[in-house]
């Protein structure tokens, strides 16, 4: 597949996803369960949806980058609910900021879903690599405050809505929740504490993931069975990750997340290079 992706019909895409479901043996289910449990811990710990774990795992199991991204977004729905409950009980959710972000995310997720169906497989893989590198640099260079306070006014509200559109678009393309984008913006630009930024980001992921998943399902690119296995398992362990987040310093959390992403970036770059060579040889 080179350049722009040849658009497949929703029925053809769904048939491909169904074949992937049929190939999901006991080993595949075990991998999905393990990924879900790990994803839940990291979701609560870092305030992310878990796409940085789910997408590579699904690609490794045989799904295309496109199907993996769409399926990951579906898995984020139950994951985000479990994580946000834990943060909300601790008073670490700004509901108004989440509402403004969510309004933009719902719009952006539709844009992202549309682009996901049109971009080539090779392009999607390289966009993923660039995103990982961006987040690694951000995590290493910026440490969020633990005692920050999020203050809203007119211009910050406009900023949050625009940020939501950007986040939703990238989330739709990459199959992520968007926490890696929203968290630094909430802390660095608006002064939120690291815990408030994580809790608010997780709340915003819920409507965005639902909106994107519905759009992806209509396009026939969601592997729903895998998404539900991962998401439900992640929902079980997300509260544990939330507890861990309050026990470590913001700096330690940032460096741990960056180390994990660096591993994924190396692996994803190798995969993207192989896909590029195969595309050119075709």
CSV table of C-alpha atoms in Angstrom, one decimal:
chain,number,residue,atom,x,y,z
A,1,UNK,CA,0.0,0.0,0.0
A,2,UNK,CA,1.7,3.2,-1.0
A,3,UNK,CA,0.9,6.9,-0.9
A,4,UNK,CA,-2.8,7.4,-0.1
A,5,UNK,CA,-4.7,4.4,1.0
A,6,UNK,CA,-7.2,2.7,-1.3
A,7,UNK,CA,-10.4,3.2,0.6
A,8,UNK,CA,-12.1,-0.1,1.3
A,9,UNK,CA,-15.9,-0.3,1.8
A,10,UNK,CA,-17.2,-0.7,5.4
A,11,UNK,CA,-18.4,-4.2,4.6
A,12,UNK,CA,-15.0,-5.2,3.4
A,13,UNK,CA,-13.3,-3.7,6.4
A,14,UNK,CA,-15.7,-5.4,8.8
A,15,UNK,CA,-15.2,-8.7,7.0
A,16,UNK,CA,-11.4,-8.3,7.6
A,17,UNK,CA,-12.0,-7.5,11.3
A,18,UNK,CA,-14.3,-10.6,11.6
A,19,UNK,CA,-11.6,-12.8,10.1
A,20,UNK,CA,-9.2,-11.4,12.8
A,21,UNK,CA,-11.8,-12.3,15.4
A,22,UNK,CA,-11.9,-15.9,14.1
A,23,UNK,CA,-8.1,-16.1,14.5
A,24,UNK,CA,-8.2,-15.0,18.1
A,25,UNK,CA,-7.2,-18.2,19.9
A,26,UNK,CA,-6.5,-18.9,23.6
A,27,UNK,CA,-3.0,-17.4,23.3
A,28,UNK,CA,-4.4,-14.2,21.8
A,29,UNK,CA,-7.0,-13.9,24.5
A,30,UNK,CA,-4.3,-14.3,27.2
A,31,UNK,CA,-2.3,-11.6,25.6
A,32,UNK,CA,-5.3,-9.3,25.5
A,33,UNK,CA,-6.1,-9.9,29.1
A,34,UNK,CA,-2.5,-9.2,30.1
A,35,UNK,CA,-2.4,-6.1,28.0
A,36,UNK,CA,-5.7,-4.9,29.6
A,37,UNK,CA,-4.5,-5.4,33.2
A,38,UNK,CA,-1.2,-3.6,32.4
A,39,UNK,CA,-3.1,-0.9,30.5
A,40,UNK,CA,-5.4,-0.2,33.5
A,41,UNK,CA,-2.4,0.3,35.9
A,42,UNK,CA,-0.7,2.7,33.5
A,43,UNK,CA,-4.0,4.5,32.7
A,44,UNK,CA,-4.6,5.3,36.4
A,45,UNK,CA,-0.9,6.0,37.0
A,46,UNK,CA,-0.3,8.4,34.1
A,47,UNK,CA,-3.9,9.6,33.2
A,48,UNK,CA,-3.8,8.1,29.8
A,49,UNK,CA,-6.3,5.9,27.9
A,50,UNK,CA,-3.7,3.2,27.2
A,51,UNK,CA,-3.5,3.4,23.5
A,52,UNK,CA,0.3,3.4,23.7
A,53,UNK,CA,0.1,-0.2,25.0
A,54,UNK,CA,-3.0,-1.4,23.2
A,55,UNK,CA,-2.2,-0.4,19.6
A,56,UNK,CA,1.3,-2.1,19.5
A,57,UNK,CA,-0.2,-5.3,21.1
A,58,UNK,CA,-3.0,-5.5,18.6
A,59,UNK,CA,-0.6,-4.9,15.7
A,60,UNK,CA,1.5,-7.7,17.1
A,61,UNK,CA,-1.5,-10.0,17.2
A,62,UNK,CA,-2.1,-9.4,13.5
A,63,UNK,CA,-4.4,-6.4,13.2
A,64,UNK,CA,-3.5,-3.6,10.8
A,65,UNK,CA,-2.5,-0.3,12.2
A,66,UNK,CA,-5.9,1.1,11.2
A,67,UNK,CA,-7.9,-1.7,12.9
A,68,UNK,CA,-5.6,-1.6,16.0
A,69,UNK,CA,-6.2,2.2,16.4
A,70,UNK,CA,-10.0,1.9,16.0
A,71,UNK,CA,-10.1,-1.1,18.4
A,72,UNK,CA,-7.9,0.7,20.9
A,73,UNK,CA,-10.3,3.6,21.0
A,74,UNK,CA,-13.2,1.2,21.9
A,75,UNK,CA,-11.1,-0.3,24.7
A,76,UNK,CA,-10.5,3.1,26.2
A,77,UNK,CA,-14.2,3.6,27.0
A,78,UNK,CA,-14.4,1.3,30.0
A,79,UNK,CA,-10.8,2.1,31.0
A,80,UNK,CA,-11.5,5.8,31.3
A,81,UNK,CA,-14.6,5.3,33.3
A,82,UNK,CA,-12.8,3.2,35.9
A,83,UNK,CA,-9.9,5.6,36.2
A,84,UNK,CA,-11.9,8.8,36.4
A,85,UNK,CA,-14.0,7.5,39.3
A,86,UNK,CA,-10.9,7.0,41.4
A,87,UNK,CA,-9.6,10.5,40.6
A,88,UNK,CA,-13.1,12.1,41.2
A,89,UNK,CA,-13.4,10.5,44.6
A,90,UNK,CA,-10.1,12.2,45.5
A,91,UNK,CA,-11.4,15.6,44.2
A,92,UNK,CA,-9.0,15.6,41.3
A,93,UNK,CA,-11.4,16.3,38.4
A,94,UNK,CA,-12.3,19.8,37.1
A,95,UNK,CA,-15.7,19.2,35.7
A,96,UNK,CA,-16.1,22.5,33.8
A,97,UNK,CA,-12.7,22.1,32.1
A,98,UNK,CA,-13.6,18.5,31.2
A,99,UNK,CA,-16.9,19.7,29.6
A,100,UNK,CA,-15.2,22.3,27.4
A,101,UNK,CA,-12.5,19.8,26.4
A,102,UNK,CA,-15.1,17.1,25.7
A,103,UNK,CA,-17.1,19.4,23.4
A,104,UNK,CA,-14.0,19.8,21.2
A,105,UNK,CA,-13.0,16.2,21.5
A,106,UNK,CA,-16.3,14.9,20.2
A,107,UNK,CA,-15.9,17.1,17.1
A,108,UNK,CA,-12.2,16.2,16.6
A,109,UNK,CA,-12.9,12.5,17.0
A,110,UNK,CA,-15.1,12.6,13.9
A,111,UNK,CA,-12.3,14.3,12.0
A,112,UNK,CA,-9.8,11.7,13.2
A,113,UNK,CA,-12.0,8.8,12.3
A,114,UNK,CA,-12.4,10.2,8.8
A,115,UNK,CA,-8.7,10.5,8.4
A,116,UNK,CA,-8.1,7.1,9.8
A,117,UNK,CA,-10.1,5.6,7.0
A,118,UNK,CA,-8.2,7.6,4.3
A,119,UNK,CA,-4.5,7.6,5.4
A,120,UNK,CA,-2.3,4.8,4.2
A,121,UNK,CA,-1.0,2.1,6.5
A,122,UNK,CA,2.6,3.4,6.2
A,123,UNK,CA,1.5,7.0,6.9
A,124,UNK,CA,-0.3,5.8,10.0
A,125,UNK,CA,2.7,4.0,11.3
A,126,UNK,CA,5.0,7.0,10.9
A,127,UNK,CA,2.4,9.3,12.5
A,128,UNK,CA,2.4,7.0,15.5
A,129,UNK,CA,6.2,7.1,15.7
A,130,UNK,CA,6.3,10.9,15.6
A,131,UNK,CA,3.6,11.1,18.3
A,132,UNK,CA,5.7,8.8,20.6
A,133,UNK,CA,8.8,10.9,20.1
A,134,UNK,CA,6.8,14.1,20.9
A,135,UNK,CA,5.4,12.7,24.1
A,136,UNK,CA,8.9,11.4,25.2
A,137,UNK,CA,10.4,14.8,24.8
A,138,UNK,CA,7.5,16.4,26.6
A,139,UNK,CA,7.7,14.0,29.6
A,140,UNK,CA,11.5,14.4,30.0
A,141,UNK,CA,11.5,18.2,29.7
A,142,UNK,CA,8.4,19.1,31.7
A,143,UNK,CA,7.5,18.2,35.3
A,144,UNK,CA,3.9,19.1,36.3
A,145,UNK,CA,3.3,20.6,39.8
A,146,UNK,CA,1.7,18.6,42.5
A,147,UNK,CA,0.1,21.7,44.1
A,148,UNK,CA,-1.1,23.6,41.0
A,149,UNK,CA,-4.5,25.2,40.7
A,150,UNK,CA,-6.5,25.3,37.5
A,151,UNK,CA,-8.1,28.7,37.0
A,152,UNK,CA,-10.6,29.2,34.2
A,153,UNK,CA,-11.6,32.4,32.3
A,154,UNK,CA,-13.0,33.2,28.9
A,155,UNK,CA,-9.8,32.8,26.9
A,156,UNK,CA,-8.8,29.6,28.8
A,157,UNK,CA,-12.3,28.2,27.8
A,158,UNK,CA,-11.6,29.0,24.2
A,159,UNK,CA,-8.2,27.3,24.5
A,160,UNK,CA,-9.7,24.2,26.0
A,161,UNK,CA,-12.3,23.8,23.3
A,162,UNK,CA,-9.6,24.2,20.6
A,163,UNK,CA,-7.3,21.8,22.4
A,164,UNK,CA,-10.2,19.3,22.5
A,165,UNK,CA,-10.6,19.4,18.7
A,166,UNK,CA,-6.9,18.8,18.3
A,167,UNK,CA,-6.8,16.0,20.8
A,168,UNK,CA,-9.9,14.3,19.4
A,169,UNK,CA,-8.5,14.4,15.9
A,170,UNK,CA,-5.2,12.8,17.0
A,171,UNK,CA,-7.0,10.3,19.2
A,172,UNK,CA,-9.1,9.2,16.3
A,173,UNK,CA,-6.1,8.7,14.1
A,174,UNK,CA,-3.9,7.0,16.6
A,175,UNK,CA,-6.3,5.1,18.8
A,176,UNK,CA,-5.3,6.9,22.0
A,177,UNK,CA,-7.3,8.6,24.7
A,178,UNK,CA,-5.4,11.9,24.4
A,179,UNK,CA,-4.2,12.2,27.9
A,180,UNK,CA,-0.6,12.6,26.7
A,181,UNK,CA,-1.7,15.8,24.9
A,182,UNK,CA,-4.2,17.2,27.4
A,183,UNK,CA,-2.2,16.6,30.6
A,184,UNK,CA,0.8,18.8,29.8
A,185,UNK,CA,-1.5,21.5,28.4
A,186,UNK,CA,-3.6,21.6,31.5
A,187,UNK,CA,-0.6,21.7,33.7
A,188,UNK,CA,1.8,23.9,31.7
A,189,UNK,CA,-0.7,26.4,30.2
A,190,UNK,CA,-3.4,26.4,32.8
A,191,UNK,CA,-1.5,25.5,36.0
A,192,UNK,CA,-3.4,22.4,37.0
A,193,UNK,CA,-1.7,19.9,39.4
A,194,UNK,CA,-0.5,16.6,37.9
A,195,UNK,CA,-3.3,14.7,39.6
A,196,UNK,CA,-6.0,17.2,38.5
A,197,UNK,CA,-4.7,17.1,34.9
A,198,UNK,CA,-4.8,13.3,34.9
A,199,UNK,CA,-8.3,13.0,36.4
A,200,UNK,CA,-9.7,15.7,34.1
A,201,UNK,CA,-8.1,14.1,31.0
A,202,UNK,CA,-9.5,10.7,31.9
A,203,UNK,CA,-13.0,12.1,32.1
A,204,UNK,CA,-12.7,13.8,28.7
A,205,UNK,CA,-11.6,10.5,27.1
A,206,UNK,CA,-15.0,8.9,27.8
A,207,UNK,CA,-17.2,10.9,25.4
A,208,UNK,CA,-14.4,11.2,22.8
A,209,UNK,CA,-13.8,7.4,22.8
A,210,UNK,CA,-17.5,6.7,22.4
A,211,UNK,CA,-17.9,9.2,19.5
A,212,UNK,CA,-14.8,7.9,17.7
A,213,UNK,CA,-15.8,4.3,18.2
A,214,UNK,CA,-19.3,4.8,16.8
A,215,UNK,CA,-17.8,6.5,13.7
A,216,UNK,CA,-15.2,3.7,13.3
A,217,UNK,CA,-17.8,1.0,13.7
A,218,UNK,CA,-19.8,2.6,10.9
A,219,UNK,CA,-16.7,2.4,8.7
A,220,UNK,CA,-16.2,-1.3,9.7
A,221,UNK,CA,-12.8,-1.1,11.3
A,222,UNK,CA,-13.5,-1.9,14.9
A,223,UNK,CA,-12.5,-5.3,16.3
A,224,UNK,CA,-15.0,-5.1,19.1
A,225,UNK,CA,-14.4,-8.4,20.9
A,226,UNK,CA,-10.7,-7.6,21.4
A,227,UNK,CA,-11.5,-4.1,22.5
A,228,UNK,CA,-14.0,-5.3,25.2
A,229,UNK,CA,-11.5,-7.8,26.5
A,230,UNK,CA,-8.8,-5.2,26.9
A,231,UNK,CA,-11.1,-2.5,28.2
A,232,UNK,CA,-12.9,-4.6,30.8
A,233,UNK,CA,-9.6,-6.0,32.2
A,234,UNK,CA,-8.1,-2.5,32.3
A,235,UNK,CA,-11.1,-1.2,34.2
A,236,UNK,CA,-10.2,-3.7,37.0
A,237,UNK,CA,-6.7,-2.4,37.6
A,238,UNK,CA,-7.1,1.4,36.8
A,239,UNK,CA,-7.9,2.2,40.5
A,240,UNK,CA,-4.6,0.5,41.5
A,241,UNK,CA,-2.8,2.8,39.1
A,242,UNK,CA,-4.6,5.8,40.5
A,243,UNK,CA,-3.4,4.9,44.0
A,244,UNK,CA,0.2,4.5,42.7
A,245,UNK,CA,0.0,7.9,41.1
A,246,UNK,CA,-0.4,9.6,44.5
A,247,UNK,CA,2.5,7.7,46.0
A,248,UNK,CA,5.2,8.7,43.5
A,249,UNK,CA,6.5,12.2,42.7
A,250,UNK,CA,5.4,14.0,39.5
A,251,UNK,CA,9.0,13.8,38.2
A,252,UNK,CA,9.3,10.1,38.8
A,253,UNK,CA,6.0,9.5,37.0
A,254,UNK,CA,7.1,11.5,34.0
A,255,UNK,CA,10.4,9.7,33.7
A,256,UNK,CA,8.8,6.2,34.1
A,257,UNK,CA,6.3,7.1,31.3
A,258,UNK,CA,9.1,8.4,29.1
A,259,UNK,CA,11.1,5.2,29.5
A,260,UNK,CA,8.1,3.0,28.5
A,261,UNK,CA,7.4,5.2,25.5
A,262,UNK,CA,11.1,5.1,24.4
A,263,UNK,CA,10.9,1.3,24.3
A,264,UNK,CA,7.7,1.5,22.2
A,265,UNK,CA,9.2,4.2,19.9
A,266,UNK,CA,12.2,2.0,19.0
A,267,UNK,CA,10.0,-1.0,18.2
A,268,UNK,CA,7.5,1.1,16.3
A,269,UNK,CA,10.2,2.8,14.2
A,270,UNK,CA,11.5,-0.7,13.2
A,271,UNK,CA,8.0,-1.7,12.2
A,272,UNK,CA,7.4,1.5,10.3
A,273,UNK,CA,10.7,1.0,8.4
A,274,UNK,CA,9.7,-2.5,7.4
A,275,UNK,CA,6.3,-1.4,6.3
A,276,UNK,CA,7.9,1.4,4.2
A,277,UNK,CA,10.3,-1.0,2.5
A,278,UNK,CA,7.5,-3.4,1.8
A,279,UNK,CA,5.4,-0.6,0.3
A,280,UNK,CA,8.1,0.5,-2.0
A,281,UNK,CA,8.8,-3.0,-3.1
A,282,UNK,CA,5.1,-3.6,-3.9
